[in-house]
């Protein structure tokens, strides 16, 4: 595995071939906002929060899936990127119904943290306020589609780590939403092993543990050792 | 130089933001010494005055009454501050936007009533089709998200405004 | 937690011989998971639409997780999950048709049949569908009634044709 | 090679062409593409056969052929030996039918294709055989030189030489992006892959208002297959897929027949032209998703999944279908290959101008007299295409704009009519070549409404995977909708423009990146129309219905 | 304890921030000065006591629930985490100061009560029923206990009522001119079944409060005003006594040996589909009635908020005060202020109970005997 040298934010850094800009940046303490990325799961480059500028390229590149090249000059923080990230977080907040004040994940949600990180204080765009349901048929867990940002972490962890592939996305565009098996209530699923990995990886209050309220913040992913062990393994 | 004229108003909100304003405890008197409170829950003024320097607006715009008031506030205020998630994002009052006001009124005033169920009549302000954040209707100068924003944050915002600084809430505080 | 429902039978009651056509198609494609879309095409050709039984059956036959099957079946607008009417009326909403008045045609059909795009008349006679582009742009605005393309239609012309069905 | 159709007047089993045994003095080519077919071209074909037989013209053939191009004037019958074209030969119109037969018998009538501007300006490479051969008889294609290029390639040229020929021809992707085809082929060829490689023909053609691929597949499917086989030989792939839209049933039928006949004739399958090179083709039918026109989404669809694009790199040329190197070209690109190999790169690069070489097929539609299919050398001006070839606007309508590139394209106003149609100029004008849809709009069209139409299209066709496109298109649509209802403020217009920039910069695939183009280009050339809607609450073209102000004010939908 | 802290802070807000300007500066004083700032300038100590008492209540809520407004500590099945020793001790340390301020304010009020006799007589002084929560022994209850209803002479109309049966005793009706529904006591029907809740009602309904200092004050309260005082003006006096009481109860609770017990959370599945909870909110009886489906999703809710109970009483009080203070067609500002002051006695929270109208539009129609409109005054 040969080592490549490049500059990120003007700093000379080195990384192994095949590693992504995100990996190398984080190894060198350079922060890049992410949402759909989760170490241990395959990357899909869907939320676009981690797009960065590469010198000599008009296009922006998602740091989570773009592998490094020798002599690459990467800019992570620029006015343009900051504005794009703020807009992406705003779009997510306006797509469905993210009412932090009454959400089970209040003060324990990555989308909420991102709003602070990108400096979002309000939404210029109107809230789309779609109708979305809550499925609490599972004995221990529930899903609130109002809070889902379609990052598909749950789909990936269920497929790649648990192997049950209970979750998938149905429909297209902004009508897309998560389903269990043939679109049946979660409690009736016969592929779900009730392992709860999806609940642990969900960045927002969409997947939650029943009986555990906002006051009892749930433990987050760092405690899932087997996820880190499967670094980047895709199936 | 006369003291800045401060007003507070609360539209479709739960008064939690005003309570948080009072939660600055003794510092409240430091603020009241440096400003004239010309309108609000703590003073007995009925008409919104003219040339107000700063108005803290709590609550979403949900009824025609809110709409009338916010236009009046905007006309007479230099710096309009959207205080709290309801004003900034329509928050909980906005949750009815998914199903519209009719369903809410029917549930409360027709279904859940023992005798003479009826929808409250012409004297009360009509609910708008959508409950909206303040900046969806008028220009807002400062956003203070939070449900409620902490007393410290409200104090620092007021302190900045009184001293002529532009308060920065981006990256400091968040919704919820 | 309700007692886990008995797993759906390996293959749903298939007294209908049309299933054999589906089985043949599955076998010819080697029952590989990536033949999913081709098999769904066959099921829709044979049965007219994709109901949950059919989707579950295909999921079992190809070894594709049910959630993925439903995900694919609902991604593509060609697949329909409700039985279609006797007759189908597809209004093309491509650019050429749109600027030549396809919108007026669609609203006239809505007024005549009382249904919206994607719906079927209560008597199950006519299904109204909206297409992105049928490639009949030279005859815009175009409407396809039961696989027959009709070009340069006026709202009145469409109404007469529908009433004749 | 099977024997030509038998001349006996017995009722033909499946409407085969009427071909006399002896020498043929003249032949009537009846267009059987979807357009004319929908105007009962098959009845026209039967009537002509009966009349020719009744008149005892034993040296006249009546052939079923593909698209003759001028769909506006369908049903069409061409007599190539006399350079004539009969239009509006309606099924029940005896006078017109007799007119054709009189012509065949030696009389006058019909248009002279040599002088008619619709035909004279065209240079047919891709459409060369369209309307000449019977798409459902491989013999016809072989008779006009079909598969000679494939045979020449596999027997006399090395893959590298084929690559060189294609690269030197300067041909660029006809799907829309205009990526140099030679470069793409070389990348695939360079990547070695023991488990094999694939050639994929992208026939998804989701652009509304574009029907070039449909006509090519319906009129000369063999040409595409030959192009795929040559590509397979050049890049070292033995297996190909043709991905065709479900909305083109006739194209699928004729392609299936073409594959079977080609395999039967040894032109496809294990040993092509008795060499060790084998190439077989499978058809994959799309199921209605515009996004599947994008390479990685197409791959995901062929793999039986949801058509959601994947980030690139890795590009399909390096790792595509099932992870193997995959060459993906548009129908039109592949249909040009046989001519390039047959007549050489120099002949092809002599056509066109600058960096846009060769010919391009355009689908003329909208408010233009001669709606139909044309193939012209790149570099012609918009005016020549719309007015000279297209015959201008019907009923003397006033030209307002022409839209190219579909939902990722843009609108060109009158001031750009003299702009040359090539990749670079279109990009500069804020549009893209796209697949070739060219829709002419008269002054009865509201450009804001058109922008909203395309945004509505992108919103519904977005695969929903990446945030900027999924939510961005929906929010841009709402802003455009408010503008068309006269409710929007200038601030909202600012929001629209800033959102457009962000969606273009950050979306994962072409659909999202291109979705703002219609808005940006109509804002660039028709900003006054937007301002009329916003400031004066008026739709200059009278298309949009303005909401009453007082109601909107009372509902808090607009600021005072 | 959280509820008691809430009562202390809410009563402090009502008395010091909202009502003290009338009581201290006078109902007829200049409206521009008749506010908290005016009080702070004139009697800084009283204002400081108010702020301190409110802070005392809010700090308890903040320690337990993480934040002063919308705290997140109470969960289905108990509370999310136990109290730790340092929190208990820091609260205990603040009790003496709070107790002293409470008593000082009560003494100040008692000293001046004579100057408001006229107001006391016309601020909603009419017979009505009273409702509140009571323990078996007759002690006032704030977070459990059963409902008791007495009339103005003390006759017990209903006692030991299980909260689940609230809808047998309470009916709701709608007036076209208000989003606030009116509740009435069903056995007496509408509008006869007018009743009051809150501090005045609680002290009438209960035999005693249950803490020595407060019960002493209660005895003096009853000496001055009679066993069942019927004027809404006395809400103020009752509030101050309740502040004293709540502080003492908090002290008791914190001194219990098991206060730091970690077992504070019960976990259960959905074993019932319906539940009613009643407590004494600062402004009076608060009823929450929920129905959930088998998965635990709330399907149906009915909340009867304290201010809703008092709606009929408030309307009656406005009528009485207006009749008394508005003579002829001359209306002085102080008179209109009294009409509003009577509503302040109830300490209504219109936002919580209506969620629609935030401001009190006050319009007074002045008609002559025949009812023809003389003048219309709005404030």
Coordinates of C-alpha atoms in Angstrom, one line a residue, chain D residues 76-534:
Chain D
X76 CA -45.2 9.0 -45.7
X77 CA -44.3 7.0 -48.8
X78 CA -40.9 7.5 -50.4
X79 CA -39.8 6.4 -53.9
X80 CA -36.0 6.6 -53.6
X81 CA -35.3 5.7 -57.3
X82 CA -37.2 8.8 -58.3
X83 CA -36.0 10.9 -55.3
X84 CA -39.6 11.6 -54.4
X85 CA -41.6 11.7 -51.1
X86 CA -45.4 11.5 -50.9
X87 CA -46.9 13.0 -47.7
X88 CA -50.3 12.8 -46.1
X89 CA -51.0 9.5 -47.8
X90 CA -54.0 8.9 -45.5
X91 CA -55.3 5.3 -45.2
X92 CA -58.7 6.0 -46.7
X93 CA -57.6 8.7 -49.2
X94 CA -58.0 6.9 -52.6
X95 CA -56.8 10.0 -54.5
X96 CA -53.5 10.1 -52.6
X97 CA -53.0 6.4 -52.9
X98 CA -53.7 6.4 -56.6
X99 CA -51.4 9.4 -56.9
X100 CA -48.6 7.3 -55.5
X101 CA -49.3 4.4 -57.8
X102 CA -49.4 6.7 -60.8
X103 CA -46.0 8.0 -59.7
X104 CA -44.7 4.5 -59.5
X105 CA -46.1 3.8 -63.0
X106 CA -44.0 6.8 -64.3
X107 CA -46.2 9.8 -63.5
X108 CA -45.4 13.0 -61.6
X109 CA -46.3 14.0 -58.0
X110 CA -44.9 14.1 -54.5
X111 CA -42.0 16.3 -53.2
X112 CA -38.6 16.2 -54.7
X113 CA -36.4 15.2 -51.7
X114 CA -33.3 16.8 -53.5
X115 CA -34.7 20.2 -53.4
X116 CA -37.1 20.1 -50.5
X117 CA -35.3 22.1 -47.7
X118 CA -36.3 19.6 -45.1
X119 CA -34.3 16.9 -46.8
X120 CA -31.6 18.8 -48.8
X121 CA -29.9 20.3 -45.7
X122 CA -29.6 17.0 -44.0
X123 CA -26.5 14.7 -44.0
X124 CA -27.5 11.2 -43.0
X125 CA -25.0 9.0 -41.3
X126 CA -27.0 7.5 -38.4
X127 CA -30.3 7.8 -40.2
X128 CA -28.7 6.7 -43.5
X129 CA -30.7 3.4 -43.7
X130 CA -33.7 4.7 -41.8
X131 CA -36.6 4.6 -44.3
X132 CA -34.5 2.6 -46.8
X133 CA -34.5 -0.9 -45.3
X134 CA -37.1 -3.1 -43.7
X135 CA -36.1 -3.0 -40.0
X136 CA -37.4 -6.6 -39.5
X137 CA -35.3 -8.1 -42.3
X138 CA -31.6 -8.4 -41.7
X139 CA -31.2 -9.1 -45.4
X140 CA -32.2 -5.6 -46.2
X141 CA -29.5 -4.2 -43.9
X142 CA -26.9 -6.6 -45.2
X143 CA -27.9 -5.6 -48.8
X144 CA -27.0 -2.0 -48.1
X145 CA -23.6 -2.9 -46.7
X146 CA -24.7 -3.8 -43.2
X147 CA -22.1 -5.7 -41.1
X148 CA -19.3 -5.1 -43.6
X149 CA -17.7 -2.8 -41.1
X150 CA -17.9 -5.4 -38.4
X151 CA -16.4 -8.0 -40.6
X152 CA -13.7 -5.6 -41.7
X153 CA -12.9 -4.8 -38.1
X154 CA -12.7 -8.3 -36.8
X155 CA -10.9 -9.8 -39.8
X156 CA -8.6 -7.0 -40.9
X157 CA -8.1 -4.7 -38.0
X158 CA -6.6 -5.1 -34.5
X159 CA -8.7 -3.7 -31.6
X160 CA -6.1 -1.0 -31.3
X161 CA -6.6 0.0 -34.9
X162 CA -10.4 0.2 -34.4
X163 CA -9.8 2.3 -31.3
X164 CA -7.5 4.6 -33.3
X165 CA -10.1 5.0 -36.0
X166 CA -12.8 5.9 -33.6
X167 CA -10.6 8.3 -31.7
X168 CA -9.4 10.0 -34.8
X169 CA -12.9 10.5 -36.0
X170 CA -13.4 13.0 -33.2
X171 CA -16.9 11.6 -32.4
X172 CA -18.2 12.6 -29.0
X173 CA -21.0 11.0 -26.9
X174 CA -24.4 11.8 -28.4
X175 CA -26.2 11.1 -25.1
X176 CA -25.7 14.6 -23.9
X177 CA -22.4 15.2 -22.2
X178 CA -20.3 15.0 -25.3
X179 CA -17.4 13.0 -23.7
X180 CA -15.0 12.0 -26.5
X181 CA -16.0 8.5 -27.4
X182 CA -12.5 7.4 -28.3
X183 CA -11.2 8.3 -24.9
X184 CA -14.0 6.4 -23.2
X185 CA -13.3 3.3 -25.4
X186 CA -9.6 3.5 -24.6
X187 CA -10.2 3.7 -20.9
X188 CA -12.2 0.5 -21.0
X189 CA -9.8 -1.2 -23.3
X190 CA -6.9 -0.3 -21.0
X191 CA -8.5 -1.8 -17.9
X192 CA -7.8 -5.5 -18.0
X193 CA -10.4 -7.7 -16.5
X194 CA -10.1 -11.5 -16.5
X195 CA -13.8 -11.9 -15.7
X196 CA -14.7 -9.9 -18.8
X197 CA -16.1 -6.6 -19.7
X198 CA -19.5 -5.3 -21.0
X199 CA -20.8 -3.0 -23.7
X200 CA -24.0 -1.2 -22.8
X201 CA -26.2 0.6 -25.2
X202 CA -28.1 3.4 -23.4
X203 CA -31.5 3.6 -24.9
X204 CA -33.3 5.1 -21.9
X205 CA -33.9 8.4 -23.7
X206 CA -35.8 9.9 -20.8
X207 CA -35.6 13.5 -22.2
X208 CA -39.2 14.5 -22.8
X209 CA -39.4 15.8 -26.4
X210 CA -36.7 13.5 -27.7
X211 CA -37.4 10.5 -29.9
X212 CA -34.2 10.0 -31.9
X213 CA -33.2 6.8 -30.2
X214 CA -36.7 5.4 -30.7
X215 CA -36.6 6.1 -34.4
X216 CA -33.1 4.6 -34.8
X217 CA -34.0 1.4 -32.8
X218 CA -37.3 1.1 -34.7
X219 CA -35.9 1.8 -38.2
X220 CA -32.4 0.3 -38.2
X221 CA -31.8 -1.8 -35.1
X222 CA -29.1 -3.9 -36.8
X223 CA -26.9 -0.8 -37.2
X224 CA -26.9 -0.4 -33.4
X225 CA -26.0 -4.0 -32.8
X226 CA -23.2 -3.8 -35.4
X227 CA -21.9 -0.7 -33.5
X228 CA -22.0 -2.6 -30.2
X229 CA -20.2 -5.6 -31.6
X230 CA -17.4 -3.4 -33.1
X231 CA -17.1 -1.6 -29.7
X232 CA -17.0 -5.0 -28.0
X233 CA -14.2 -6.1 -30.3
X234 CA -12.3 -2.9 -29.7
X235 CA -12.5 -2.9 -25.9
X236 CA -12.4 -6.7 -25.4
X237 CA -15.9 -7.3 -24.3
X238 CA -18.0 -10.3 -25.4
X239 CA -21.3 -9.4 -23.9
X240 CA -23.6 -6.5 -24.4
X241 CA -26.8 -5.1 -23.0
X242 CA -29.3 -2.8 -24.8
X243 CA -31.2 -0.9 -22.2
X244 CA -34.5 0.3 -23.8
X245 CA -37.4 2.3 -22.3
X246 CA -40.6 0.4 -21.5
X247 CA -42.4 3.2 -23.3
X248 CA -40.9 2.0 -26.6
X249 CA -42.6 -1.4 -27.2
X250 CA -42.2 -1.3 -30.9
X251 CA -38.4 -0.7 -30.6
X252 CA -38.1 -3.6 -28.2
X253 CA -40.0 -5.9 -30.6
X254 CA -37.9 -4.9 -33.6
X255 CA -34.6 -5.1 -31.6
X256 CA -35.6 -8.6 -30.4
X257 CA -36.2 -9.7 -34.0
X258 CA -33.0 -8.1 -35.1
X259 CA -30.9 -9.9 -32.4
X260 CA -32.5 -13.3 -33.3
X261 CA -31.9 -12.7 -37.0
X262 CA -28.3 -11.5 -36.5
X263 CA -27.5 -14.5 -34.4
X264 CA -29.2 -16.8 -37.0
X265 CA -27.0 -15.2 -39.6
X266 CA -23.9 -15.7 -37.6
X267 CA -23.4 -11.9 -37.3
X268 CA -23.7 -12.1 -33.5
X269 CA -23.0 -14.9 -31.1
X270 CA -20.0 -17.1 -30.5
X271 CA -17.9 -16.8 -33.7
X272 CA -18.5 -13.6 -35.7
X273 CA -17.5 -13.9 -39.4
X274 CA -15.8 -17.2 -38.5
X275 CA -13.3 -15.4 -36.3
X276 CA -12.6 -16.2 -32.6
X277 CA -14.4 -13.1 -31.5
X278 CA -17.8 -13.7 -30.1
X279 CA -20.4 -11.1 -29.0
X280 CA -23.9 -11.6 -27.8
X281 CA -26.5 -9.1 -26.8
X282 CA -29.2 -9.1 -24.2
X283 CA -32.1 -6.7 -23.9
X284 CA -32.9 -5.1 -20.6
X285 CA -36.2 -3.1 -20.5
X286 CA -36.3 0.0 -18.4
X287 CA -39.3 0.5 -16.2
X288 CA -39.9 4.3 -16.2
X289 CA -37.2 6.3 -14.5
X290 CA -35.6 9.2 -16.2
X291 CA -32.6 9.0 -13.9
X292 CA -31.7 5.6 -15.4
X293 CA -30.3 7.6 -18.3
X294 CA -27.4 8.4 -16.0
X295 CA -24.6 5.8 -16.4
X296 CA -24.3 4.5 -12.8
X297 CA -28.1 4.5 -12.3
X298 CA -28.4 2.5 -15.5
X299 CA -26.0 0.0 -14.2
X300 CA -27.9 -0.3 -10.9
X301 CA -31.0 -0.8 -13.0
X302 CA -29.5 -3.6 -15.1
X303 CA -28.3 -5.1 -11.8
X304 CA -32.0 -5.4 -10.9
X305 CA -31.9 -2.6 -8.3
X306 CA -33.3 0.8 -7.7
X307 CA -31.9 3.2 -10.3
X308 CA -29.9 5.3 -7.8
X309 CA -26.6 6.7 -9.1
X310 CA -23.3 6.1 -7.4
X311 CA -20.6 8.6 -6.8
X312 CA -17.9 8.8 -9.5
X313 CA -15.0 8.0 -9.5
X314 CA -14.9 5.0 -9.8
X315 CA -16.1 5.6 -13.4
X316 CA -18.0 2.7 -15.1
X317 CA -15.2 2.5 -17.6
X318 CA -13.0 1.2 -14.8
X319 CA -15.6 -0.5 -12.6
X320 CA -19.2 -0.7 -13.8
X321 CA -21.7 -3.5 -14.3
X322 CA -21.1 -6.0 -11.4
X323 CA -17.8 -4.2 -10.8
X324 CA -16.4 -5.0 -14.2
X325 CA -15.2 -2.4 -16.8
X326 CA -18.2 -1.3 -18.7
X327 CA -18.5 0.8 -21.9
X328 CA -21.7 2.8 -21.9
X329 CA -22.6 4.6 -25.1
X330 CA -25.8 6.2 -26.4
X331 CA -27.8 4.5 -29.2
X332 CA -26.9 7.3 -31.7
X333 CA -23.2 7.1 -30.8
X334 CA -23.1 3.3 -31.4
X335 CA -25.2 3.7 -34.6
X336 CA -22.5 6.0 -36.0
X337 CA -19.6 3.5 -35.5
X338 CA -20.3 1.3 -38.6
X339 CA -20.0 4.3 -40.9
X340 CA -16.8 5.5 -39.2
X341 CA -15.2 2.1 -39.5
X342 CA -16.6 1.6 -43.0
X343 CA -15.6 5.0 -44.5
X344 CA -12.8 5.9 -42.2
X345 CA -12.2 8.6 -39.5
X346 CA -11.0 11.2 -42.0
X347 CA -14.3 11.1 -43.8
X348 CA -16.3 11.5 -40.6
X349 CA -14.1 14.2 -39.0
X350 CA -14.6 16.3 -42.2
X351 CA -18.2 16.7 -41.2
X352 CA -19.0 19.3 -38.6
X353 CA -16.7 22.1 -37.3
X354 CA -14.2 22.9 -34.6
X355 CA -14.3 20.4 -31.7
X356 CA -17.8 19.3 -32.6
X357 CA -17.3 16.8 -35.4
X358 CA -19.7 14.5 -37.3
X359 CA -23.5 14.7 -37.5
X360 CA -26.2 15.0 -34.8
X361 CA -29.7 13.7 -34.9
X362 CA -32.3 16.3 -33.6
X363 CA -35.9 15.7 -32.8
X364 CA -37.7 18.8 -33.9
X365 CA -41.0 19.4 -32.0
X366 CA -43.2 22.0 -30.6
X367 CA -44.4 25.0 -32.6
X368 CA -42.6 24.1 -35.8
X369 CA -44.1 23.1 -39.2
X370 CA -41.9 20.2 -40.0
X371 CA -41.9 18.3 -36.7
X372 CA -39.9 15.2 -37.1
X373 CA -36.4 13.7 -37.1
X374 CA -33.4 15.4 -38.8
X375 CA -29.7 14.6 -39.0
X376 CA -27.4 17.5 -39.7
X377 CA -23.7 18.2 -39.5
X378 CA -22.7 19.9 -36.2
X379 CA -22.2 23.6 -36.7
X380 CA -25.4 24.5 -38.5
X381 CA -27.1 27.6 -36.9
X382 CA -30.3 27.4 -34.9
X383 CA -32.0 29.6 -37.6
X384 CA -31.1 27.1 -40.3
X385 CA -32.5 24.2 -38.3
X386 CA -35.7 25.9 -37.1
X387 CA -36.6 27.9 -40.1
X388 CA -34.9 26.4 -43.2
X389 CA -35.3 22.7 -42.2
X390 CA -38.1 23.1 -39.7
X391 CA -40.1 25.3 -42.0
X392 CA -40.6 28.0 -39.2
X393 CA -43.6 28.3 -37.0
X394 CA -47.0 27.1 -38.0
X395 CA -49.7 29.7 -38.8
X396 CA -47.0 32.4 -38.8
X397 CA -46.6 32.2 -35.1
X398 CA -43.8 34.4 -33.6
X399 CA -40.6 32.6 -32.5
X400 CA -39.8 33.0 -28.8
X401 CA -37.3 30.4 -27.8
X402 CA -36.0 27.0 -28.6
X403 CA -35.2 24.5 -25.8
X404 CA -32.5 21.9 -26.1
X405 CA -31.2 19.3 -23.6
X406 CA -34.5 18.5 -22.0
X407 CA -34.7 18.9 -18.2
X408 CA -31.0 19.6 -17.9
X409 CA -30.9 22.0 -20.8
X410 CA -31.8 25.6 -21.5
X411 CA -33.8 27.9 -23.7
X412 CA -32.2 30.0 -26.4
X413 CA -34.0 33.3 -27.3
X414 CA -34.3 34.9 -30.7
X415 CA -31.0 36.8 -30.2
X416 CA -29.1 33.5 -30.3
X417 CA -30.7 32.1 -33.5
X418 CA -27.5 32.6 -35.4
X419 CA -25.5 30.7 -32.9
X420 CA -23.9 27.5 -34.3
X421 CA -25.2 24.3 -32.8
X422 CA -22.3 22.5 -31.2
X423 CA -21.3 21.4 -27.8
X424 CA -19.2 24.4 -26.8
X425 CA -21.6 27.1 -28.1
X426 CA -24.6 25.5 -26.4
X427 CA -22.7 25.2 -23.1
X428 CA -21.7 28.9 -23.3
X429 CA -25.4 29.8 -24.0
X430 CA -26.2 28.0 -20.7
X431 CA -27.7 24.9 -22.2
X432 CA -26.4 21.5 -23.2
X433 CA -26.6 19.4 -26.4
X434 CA -28.5 16.8 -24.5
X435 CA -29.8 13.8 -26.4
X436 CA -31.1 16.1 -29.2
X437 CA -34.6 17.2 -28.3
X438 CA -35.2 20.6 -29.8
X439 CA -38.5 22.1 -28.9
X440 CA -39.6 25.4 -30.6
X441 CA -41.7 27.7 -28.5
X442 CA -43.9 30.6 -29.8
X443 CA -44.9 33.7 -27.9
X444 CA -47.9 31.9 -26.5
X445 CA -45.5 30.1 -24.1
X446 CA -44.6 31.5 -20.7
X447 CA -41.0 30.9 -19.9
X448 CA -41.5 30.8 -16.2
X449 CA -44.2 28.2 -16.7
X450 CA -41.7 26.2 -18.8
X451 CA -39.1 26.4 -16.1
X452 CA -41.7 25.2 -13.6
X453 CA -42.6 22.4 -15.9
X454 CA -39.0 21.1 -16.1
X455 CA -38.5 21.6 -12.3
X456 CA -41.7 19.6 -11.7
X457 CA -40.2 16.9 -14.0
X458 CA -36.9 16.8 -12.1
X459 CA -38.7 16.8 -8.7
X460 CA -40.7 13.7 -9.7
X461 CA -37.9 11.9 -11.4
X462 CA -35.3 12.6 -8.7
X463 CA -34.2 9.2 -7.3
X464 CA -34.3 10.7 -3.8
X465 CA -30.9 9.6 -2.7
X466 CA -29.0 12.9 -2.4
X467 CA -30.3 15.8 -0.4
X468 CA -29.6 18.8 -2.7
X469 CA -31.6 17.2 -5.6
X470 CA -34.3 15.4 -3.6
X471 CA -35.3 18.5 -1.5
X472 CA -33.7 21.2 -3.6
X473 CA -35.9 20.5 -6.7
X474 CA -39.0 20.3 -4.5
X475 CA -38.2 23.7 -2.9
X476 CA -37.3 25.3 -6.2
X477 CA -40.6 24.0 -7.6
X478 CA -42.5 25.6 -4.8
X479 CA -40.7 28.9 -5.4
X480 CA -41.5 28.7 -9.1
X481 CA -45.1 27.8 -8.4
X482 CA -45.4 30.9 -6.2
X483 CA -43.9 33.0 -8.9
X484 CA -46.4 31.7 -11.5
X485 CA -49.2 32.4 -9.0
X486 CA -48.0 36.0 -8.5
X487 CA -47.3 35.5 -4.8
X488 CA -43.5 35.5 -4.8
X489 CA -41.4 38.5 -3.6
X490 CA -38.0 39.5 -4.9
X491 CA -36.4 37.9 -1.9
X492 CA -37.9 34.6 -3.0
X493 CA -36.4 35.1 -6.4
X494 CA -33.0 35.5 -4.7
X495 CA -33.6 32.3 -2.8
X496 CA -34.4 30.5 -6.1
X497 CA -31.2 31.7 -7.7
X498 CA -29.0 30.8 -4.7
X499 CA -30.7 27.4 -4.3
X500 CA -30.1 26.8 -8.1
X501 CA -26.4 27.4 -7.7
X502 CA -26.1 25.1 -4.7
X503 CA -28.1 22.2 -6.3
X504 CA -25.9 22.5 -9.4
X505 CA -22.7 22.4 -7.4
X506 CA -23.5 19.7 -4.8
X507 CA -25.9 17.2 -6.4
X508 CA -24.5 13.7 -6.9
X509 CA -25.5 13.1 -10.5
X510 CA -26.4 14.8 -13.8
X511 CA -30.1 15.0 -13.1
X512 CA -29.6 17.1 -10.0
X513 CA -26.7 19.1 -11.4
X514 CA -28.6 19.9 -14.5
X515 CA -32.0 20.5 -12.9
X516 CA -31.4 24.2 -12.3
X517 CA -30.4 24.8 -15.9
X518 CA -33.9 25.5 -17.3
X519 CA -34.4 28.1 -14.5
X520 CA -31.0 29.7 -14.8
X521 CA -31.3 30.0 -18.6
X522 CA -34.8 31.4 -18.6
X523 CA -33.7 33.8 -15.9
X524 CA -30.7 34.8 -18.1
X525 CA -32.7 35.5 -21.3
X526 CA -36.3 36.1 -20.0
X527 CA -35.7 37.8 -16.6
X528 CA -38.3 40.5 -17.6
X529 CA -41.0 37.8 -17.6
X530 CA -40.1 36.7 -14.1
X531 CA -40.2 40.4 -12.9
X532 CA -43.6 40.8 -14.6
X533 CA -45.0 37.9 -12.5
X534 CA -43.3 39.2 -9.3

